[in-house]
């Protein structure tokens, strides 16, 4: 199908310019501009100065003038008054309030109850008590006469005095101050004097959230909706039912990030409050978003049932919508299709359908409420299309997608590019049946449509990549590469990322048949690989607010400007969609230019005063950036695992080599699981053999194509994904291994650790920023160490578990966790490890916190930003080990309640200026329980967020004796200026080579003992 970008039927009246969509801003609204000067209009109920200004005439209302009212700091008008020639008879006022074009305009903005008759001053009037569709904000409508004129006014209830003052002035009685008769007559919540600027801020946050949501930037959407919810609660009370609108938007965006327990609590709250909501569209949306939450969890059958309920509620909110859709379907069947060629494929001519939509639109009045309901129903069809595609029902998926397209074209709206998003699903459905001609046309059109509807957005960039994949499958490499490059350009514009399967076809077309690339092609492949989303990088962004707190004004200024830019982009989209004049678009463009310039200046200032801030929020580095930070004798390795194919990149000596890797995500998971099985003692407490042959096979797959290029390297910095993050590359085997008949035979193996010192980074950009932006620590003190743990009695363990229990409304028992916690052994060598390390670094006992002196408060209030090396020798636990654990924790030596635990959130909130943090504990490089098992997503990430340049952490449960020995030796060498990665390698190899000699047991040759620790970071020597 060929899809046109014309907007469909234009909405009547300038009155629709300020419709407040129930979803927070995708319907038409006047773009923001600085508050204009105007005539005085008294004050709002909050005491804000108000003005009014003429904005033109309205022919549809036969109004001689329309006037916008501004109060306080609000950038948007808070009320509007229409002035009509002639004083209507008193008997007609109720009719004007109940039906007609003005009431349709009002219904688009607010849900109103029955009108009541009253007087304003000595003049008859009809009042409408309303609630704004977005947020249920108290809103009023008024119809009255004054002199020889009839006035129609509406606005926020707080602006009612300004409406009265404006009507008085226009009626010839002079400006004066509004008496508040409107709100006094309505009483109750209409007398609340909330600030106009607060409502302007609320609407702005909802618009920003909607923009980020449709661009699939769910973290930023979450931030905006969370702020909107907090503001609504502050203005109207914690239990006000109308907060449900912001609440379900927040819940959905949390669900979209996979945090289902957290989302469940928000949905529960919304379900308890929704009965008190008057707005039927919001009730429908609660059902719809609940269905999407179920779909996110793979509960597709339950999601369909909930979607059916939501659709019925949308029809209830707009009774004319169902008959309209029935007539639309009938007309579609009656209109003949005209074949025309698009990219070699025959399609039905959608121009016939558009004519049908226009015919229906001319015969049927499409109210604003009907538009909003149609938007909801179209989104339901799009969700059903996704569900059908997931169930491998492509025909049904395409049918639902095209229903959404037909409905939106018939109504004449396309908020947020929903139509193009539905066409994308239709294209993916065609692709699943290998109908590549249809798929190519649909995805190509969708990519271009989304690029116009959502410029520089993630959905637009991703769809271009999908379009390129279809062109590649059709054998058109040139067209494919053009689509890929355009998609990459769009994604880079706002540092967006996409799943790996969207990018890997781009790498395929560049790699060609040889599978190994050099020069510019390899550099382009490397740059393209940085467009792939990584959970670790996304998690860094989530930690940024915790790390920075509320104290950095420059960072806050930067974030506010980013929010302002997003809002301006959204306002421009709204203005463009409603056919705004060129001058209006130019005004917004000028504001965007100014905001961009100020944002760039703010970013430079933040880079100066807080260099590692962007380590948390930027996820992309170019090949030239990596090459530029590598040191002599150092290489950088990135492995990108995909579901069907994978790639590797090796950078060294000013060049990059790209190559295919004969491994998939599932292959890697299987191989790593088998290798890690050697680190789990059996029932007799004995360690299984490490499969050195499998480790050699894995090496050949990962590094075999570039094995010769490792010659001459001393250091290798590694970034990877999937299960490879859970295996130290030191345990890969370079050459065919000998048989392992005895544990000491491990000493003969060609471990990669014998060739290279290795360090790890979450992503290439992390290394670039650590090298370029993070200066060496200025902390005055060398070292501080924390160590010790005493076994907990069962009663104490139960109290500690209650501290870790998630506050998600669940009633699960944590008794098993308490038993596990009580079974943890003491760490007899931990305190000695810290004492010896302090002595080696010349810091003495004053730099140690041992036993009960090691508490949560000792860490959080210990001024750790004064120390260059921070050392923990303790037990650590992951959420995968205790089911009631919300996040990773370090157990302190103070076994009492909250003081017994140092959580990942506690760590992230620290202020560090460390060159190195040493986590001498179990599984400290392990996952946080929310990040799909990704390494460096738990305690390790939190310490980086707090402010360390390097980290030593473990990949499995460690032995107390060898851990103490290694850490003391490592820290002693670091104290003499050693590079952490080099020192760790040398210590590991010393332990391996010494196994079975002197007093060192032979069992230490097993990798379990010598290889659990890795170094993550830039490899900078610590200041000593």
Tab-separated table of C-alpha atoms in Angstrom, residues 577-848:
chain	number	residue	atom	x	y	z
A	577	UNK	CA	-0.367	19.022	12.414
A	578	UNK	CA	-3.067	21.673	12.726
A	579	UNK	CA	-1.817	23.613	9.744
A	580	UNK	CA	-0.391	26.580	11.595
A	581	UNK	CA	0.813	29.576	9.613
A	582	UNK	CA	4.441	29.728	8.531
A	583	UNK	CA	5.094	32.625	10.879
A	584	UNK	CA	4.006	30.496	13.831
A	585	UNK	CA	6.344	27.679	12.830
A	586	UNK	CA	9.183	30.134	12.333
A	587	UNK	CA	8.627	31.514	15.816
A	588	UNK	CA	8.869	28.049	17.329
A	589	UNK	CA	11.911	27.235	15.203
A	590	UNK	CA	13.621	30.348	16.519
A	591	UNK	CA	12.842	29.245	20.067
A	592	UNK	CA	14.275	25.788	19.316
A	593	UNK	CA	17.433	27.368	17.913
A	594	UNK	CA	17.849	29.539	20.992
A	595	UNK	CA	17.196	26.625	23.345
A	596	UNK	CA	19.699	24.469	21.459
A	597	UNK	CA	22.376	27.138	21.746
A	598	UNK	CA	21.769	27.552	25.461
A	599	UNK	CA	21.691	23.794	25.941
A	600	UNK	CA	25.032	23.413	24.154
A	601	UNK	CA	26.568	26.074	26.375
A	602	UNK	CA	25.165	24.383	29.477
A	603	UNK	CA	26.542	21.025	28.326
A	604	UNK	CA	30.022	22.465	27.934
A	605	UNK	CA	29.826	23.886	31.440
A	606	UNK	CA	28.700	20.545	32.858
A	607	UNK	CA	31.550	18.790	31.048
A	608	UNK	CA	33.909	21.220	32.746
A	609	UNK	CA	32.615	20.975	36.295
A	610	UNK	CA	31.381	17.361	36.283
A	611	UNK	CA	33.330	15.482	33.607
A	612	UNK	CA	31.959	11.999	34.232
A	613	UNK	CA	28.300	13.075	34.097
A	614	UNK	CA	28.151	12.101	30.439
A	615	UNK	CA	29.666	8.733	31.228
A	616	UNK	CA	26.205	8.021	32.627
A	617	UNK	CA	24.023	9.355	29.834
A	618	UNK	CA	25.904	8.860	26.563
A	619	UNK	CA	26.138	5.429	25.043
A	620	UNK	CA	27.944	5.915	21.740
A	621	UNK	CA	31.581	6.332	20.742
A	622	UNK	CA	33.049	6.424	17.249
A	623	UNK	CA	35.980	4.308	16.123
A	624	UNK	CA	38.163	7.403	15.992
A	625	UNK	CA	37.328	8.136	19.646
A	626	UNK	CA	38.448	4.691	20.793
A	627	UNK	CA	41.595	4.835	18.683
A	628	UNK	CA	42.341	8.256	20.143
A	629	UNK	CA	42.389	7.081	23.770
A	630	UNK	CA	44.316	3.819	23.373
A	631	UNK	CA	47.823	3.740	24.803
A	632	UNK	CA	50.911	2.163	23.222
A	633	UNK	CA	50.692	-1.610	23.400
A	634	UNK	CA	46.978	-1.512	24.198
A	635	UNK	CA	44.053	-2.862	22.206
A	636	UNK	CA	40.309	-2.571	22.506
A	637	UNK	CA	38.009	-5.531	21.882
A	638	UNK	CA	34.243	-5.337	21.502
A	639	UNK	CA	32.105	-8.428	20.939
A	640	UNK	CA	28.524	-7.803	19.811
A	641	UNK	CA	26.435	-10.939	20.225
A	642	UNK	CA	23.176	-11.225	18.323
A	643	UNK	CA	20.357	-13.782	18.231
A	644	UNK	CA	21.406	-15.094	14.799
A	645	UNK	CA	24.907	-13.758	14.165
A	646	UNK	CA	27.593	-11.770	15.928
A	647	UNK	CA	30.538	-9.484	15.230
A	648	UNK	CA	33.830	-8.592	16.827
A	649	UNK	CA	35.934	-5.427	16.634
A	650	UNK	CA	39.605	-5.093	17.512
A	651	UNK	CA	41.144	-1.617	17.643
A	652	UNK	CA	44.896	-1.080	17.943
A	653	UNK	CA	47.648	1.101	16.519
A	654	UNK	CA	45.294	3.550	14.813
A	655	UNK	CA	43.095	1.041	13.006
A	656	UNK	CA	40.028	-1.152	13.516
A	657	UNK	CA	39.378	-4.668	12.276
A	658	UNK	CA	35.795	-5.900	12.077
A	659	UNK	CA	35.009	-9.579	11.729
A	660	UNK	CA	32.201	-12.098	11.962
A	661	UNK	CA	32.009	-14.180	15.129
A	662	UNK	CA	30.753	-17.758	14.820
A	663	UNK	CA	28.552	-17.487	17.895
A	664	UNK	CA	25.035	-16.420	18.843
A	665	UNK	CA	23.589	-15.166	22.108
A	666	UNK	CA	22.185	-18.617	22.839
A	667	UNK	CA	25.447	-20.326	21.893
A	668	UNK	CA	27.367	-18.046	24.236
A	669	UNK	CA	24.893	-18.590	27.070
A	670	UNK	CA	25.229	-22.356	26.703
A	671	UNK	CA	29.039	-22.329	26.549
A	672	UNK	CA	29.464	-19.908	29.448
A	673	UNK	CA	27.012	-21.871	31.613
A	674	UNK	CA	29.041	-25.029	31.019
A	675	UNK	CA	32.305	-23.267	31.815
A	676	UNK	CA	30.928	-21.603	34.954
A	677	UNK	CA	29.632	-24.956	36.202
A	678	UNK	CA	33.226	-25.604	37.281
A	679	UNK	CA	32.832	-22.937	39.965
A	680	UNK	CA	29.904	-24.619	41.754
A	681	UNK	CA	31.081	-27.274	44.256
A	682	UNK	CA	29.231	-30.562	44.099
A	683	UNK	CA	27.461	-32.273	46.985
A	684	UNK	CA	30.786	-33.414	48.413
A	685	UNK	CA	32.194	-29.900	48.271
A	686	UNK	CA	34.484	-30.717	45.367
A	687	UNK	CA	34.915	-28.544	42.297
A	688	UNK	CA	34.142	-30.001	38.851
A	689	UNK	CA	36.838	-29.810	36.211
A	690	UNK	CA	37.045	-26.667	34.118
A	691	UNK	CA	36.431	-27.547	30.443
A	692	UNK	CA	39.616	-26.207	28.895
A	693	UNK	CA	38.752	-27.659	25.479
A	694	UNK	CA	35.490	-25.731	25.447
A	695	UNK	CA	37.360	-22.597	26.575
A	696	UNK	CA	39.708	-23.045	23.615
A	697	UNK	CA	36.762	-23.449	21.248
A	698	UNK	CA	35.251	-20.257	22.636
A	699	UNK	CA	38.562	-18.434	22.146
A	700	UNK	CA	38.765	-19.514	18.513
A	701	UNK	CA	35.265	-18.226	17.881
A	702	UNK	CA	35.779	-14.916	19.658
A	703	UNK	CA	39.369	-14.064	18.815
A	704	UNK	CA	40.527	-16.627	16.291
A	705	UNK	CA	40.101	-14.304	13.260
A	706	UNK	CA	42.357	-11.677	14.897
A	707	UNK	CA	44.683	-13.915	16.914
A	708	UNK	CA	47.696	-12.730	14.914
A	709	UNK	CA	46.865	-9.111	15.680
A	710	UNK	CA	47.215	-9.720	19.421
A	711	UNK	CA	50.969	-10.019	18.989
A	712	UNK	CA	52.725	-7.013	20.500
A	713	UNK	CA	49.824	-6.091	22.758
A	714	UNK	CA	50.288	-5.929	26.525
A	715	UNK	CA	46.790	-4.771	27.464
A	716	UNK	CA	43.315	-5.492	26.165
A	717	UNK	CA	40.234	-3.499	27.165
A	718	UNK	CA	37.047	-5.487	26.621
A	719	UNK	CA	33.375	-4.598	26.152
A	720	UNK	CA	30.805	-7.252	25.393
A	721	UNK	CA	27.208	-8.287	25.984
A	722	UNK	CA	25.108	-11.284	26.919
A	723	UNK	CA	26.550	-14.209	28.845
A	724	UNK	CA	30.121	-13.248	27.912
A	725	UNK	CA	29.898	-10.549	30.583
A	726	UNK	CA	29.833	-13.309	33.209
A	727	UNK	CA	33.109	-14.984	32.220
A	728	UNK	CA	36.558	-13.435	32.679
A	729	UNK	CA	38.360	-13.547	29.323
A	730	UNK	CA	41.471	-14.503	31.312
A	731	UNK	CA	40.014	-18.034	31.276
A	732	UNK	CA	39.916	-18.332	27.502
A	733	UNK	CA	42.521	-20.738	26.158
A	734	UNK	CA	44.648	-19.601	23.187
A	735	UNK	CA	46.081	-22.938	22.017
A	736	UNK	CA	44.933	-26.533	22.133
A	737	UNK	CA	45.102	-27.486	25.837
A	738	UNK	CA	46.764	-30.524	27.380
A	739	UNK	CA	44.680	-33.200	29.092
A	740	UNK	CA	43.798	-32.307	32.683
A	741	UNK	CA	44.665	-35.434	34.625
A	742	UNK	CA	45.629	-33.608	37.798
A	743	UNK	CA	44.673	-30.198	39.160
A	744	UNK	CA	48.228	-28.963	38.642
A	745	UNK	CA	47.825	-29.578	34.904
A	746	UNK	CA	45.920	-26.290	34.794
A	747	UNK	CA	49.325	-24.617	35.156
A	748	UNK	CA	50.260	-25.880	31.666
A	749	UNK	CA	47.240	-24.315	29.948
A	750	UNK	CA	47.771	-21.341	27.595
A	751	UNK	CA	45.369	-19.080	29.431
A	752	UNK	CA	44.787	-15.716	27.758
A	753	UNK	CA	45.836	-14.220	31.102
A	754	UNK	CA	49.371	-15.414	30.350
A	755	UNK	CA	49.456	-13.179	27.252
A	756	UNK	CA	47.556	-10.041	28.223
A	757	UNK	CA	46.429	-7.871	31.100
A	758	UNK	CA	42.706	-7.350	30.682
A	759	UNK	CA	40.250	-4.751	31.887
A	760	UNK	CA	36.570	-4.267	31.177
A	761	UNK	CA	34.216	-1.410	30.445
A	762	UNK	CA	30.426	-1.480	30.112
A	763	UNK	CA	30.574	0.202	26.703
A	764	UNK	CA	33.197	1.855	24.460
A	765	UNK	CA	31.988	5.292	25.458
A	766	UNK	CA	32.811	4.503	29.087
A	767	UNK	CA	36.495	4.099	28.234
A	768	UNK	CA	36.535	7.269	26.143
A	769	UNK	CA	35.042	9.375	28.927
A	770	UNK	CA	37.126	7.794	31.676
A	771	UNK	CA	40.263	8.593	29.707
A	772	UNK	CA	39.309	12.034	28.427
A	773	UNK	CA	37.113	13.500	31.129
A	774	UNK	CA	38.027	11.934	34.453
A	775	UNK	CA	41.106	13.460	35.985
A	776	UNK	CA	43.004	11.511	38.618
A	777	UNK	CA	41.534	11.654	42.086
A	778	UNK	CA	42.297	14.728	44.160
A	779	UNK	CA	41.322	12.990	47.363
A	780	UNK	CA	43.972	13.708	50.043
A	781	UNK	CA	44.003	10.258	51.667
A	782	UNK	CA	45.319	7.037	50.192
A	783	UNK	CA	43.046	4.377	51.606
A	784	UNK	CA	40.034	3.406	53.670
A	785	UNK	CA	38.942	-0.178	54.291
A	786	UNK	CA	35.833	-1.849	55.669
A	787	UNK	CA	35.762	-5.485	56.744
A	788	UNK	CA	34.241	-8.171	58.887
A	789	UNK	CA	31.079	-10.153	59.371
A	790	UNK	CA	29.707	-12.105	62.305
A	791	UNK	CA	27.035	-14.798	61.770
A	792	UNK	CA	23.521	-13.564	62.477
A	793	UNK	CA	21.076	-15.234	64.866
A	794	UNK	CA	17.818	-16.253	63.182
A	795	UNK	CA	15.797	-13.502	64.901
A	796	UNK	CA	18.295	-10.859	63.804
A	797	UNK	CA	18.363	-12.247	60.251
A	798	UNK	CA	14.568	-12.005	60.101
A	799	UNK	CA	14.706	-8.329	61.098
A	800	UNK	CA	17.378	-7.630	58.481
A	801	UNK	CA	15.312	-9.335	55.781
A	802	UNK	CA	12.387	-7.043	56.551
A	803	UNK	CA	14.625	-4.115	55.632
A	804	UNK	CA	15.269	-5.656	52.207
A	805	UNK	CA	11.656	-6.623	51.540
A	806	UNK	CA	10.203	-4.911	48.437
A	807	UNK	CA	7.409	-2.437	48.999
A	808	UNK	CA	5.375	-3.657	46.035
A	809	UNK	CA	2.192	-4.806	47.721
A	810	UNK	CA	3.207	-8.480	47.654
A	811	UNK	CA	2.650	-10.740	50.635
A	812	UNK	CA	5.313	-13.341	49.879
A	813	UNK	CA	7.072	-14.883	52.835
A	814	UNK	CA	10.718	-14.062	53.397
A	815	UNK	CA	11.350	-16.826	55.938
A	816	UNK	CA	13.594	-18.742	53.528
A	817	UNK	CA	15.689	-15.624	53.008
A	818	UNK	CA	16.097	-15.245	56.759
A	819	UNK	CA	17.333	-18.827	57.040
A	820	UNK	CA	19.786	-18.291	54.176
A	821	UNK	CA	21.066	-15.110	55.783
A	822	UNK	CA	21.463	-16.796	59.163
A	823	UNK	CA	23.479	-19.573	57.545
A	824	UNK	CA	26.196	-17.275	56.183
A	825	UNK	CA	29.559	-18.085	57.791
A	826	UNK	CA	31.892	-15.654	59.458
A	827	UNK	CA	34.760	-14.170	57.475
A	828	UNK	CA	37.727	-14.769	59.782
A	829	UNK	CA	40.261	-13.333	57.332
A	830	UNK	CA	38.324	-10.264	56.211
A	831	UNK	CA	39.398	-7.996	59.061
A	832	UNK	CA	42.982	-9.130	58.676
A	833	UNK	CA	42.824	-8.440	54.942
A	834	UNK	CA	41.793	-4.846	55.550
A	835	UNK	CA	44.361	-4.371	58.345
A	836	UNK	CA	47.207	-5.691	56.183
A	837	UNK	CA	46.102	-3.646	53.174
A	838	UNK	CA	46.024	-0.477	55.260
A	839	UNK	CA	49.525	-1.243	56.512
A	840	UNK	CA	50.809	-1.903	52.984
A	841	UNK	CA	49.437	1.446	51.838
A	842	UNK	CA	50.916	3.258	54.820
A	843	UNK	CA	47.546	4.286	56.224
A	844	UNK	CA	47.454	2.410	59.512
A	845	UNK	CA	44.499	1.356	61.655
A	846	UNK	CA	42.935	4.827	61.533
A	847	UNK	CA	41.927	4.050	57.951
A	848	UNK	CA	40.037	0.861	58.869
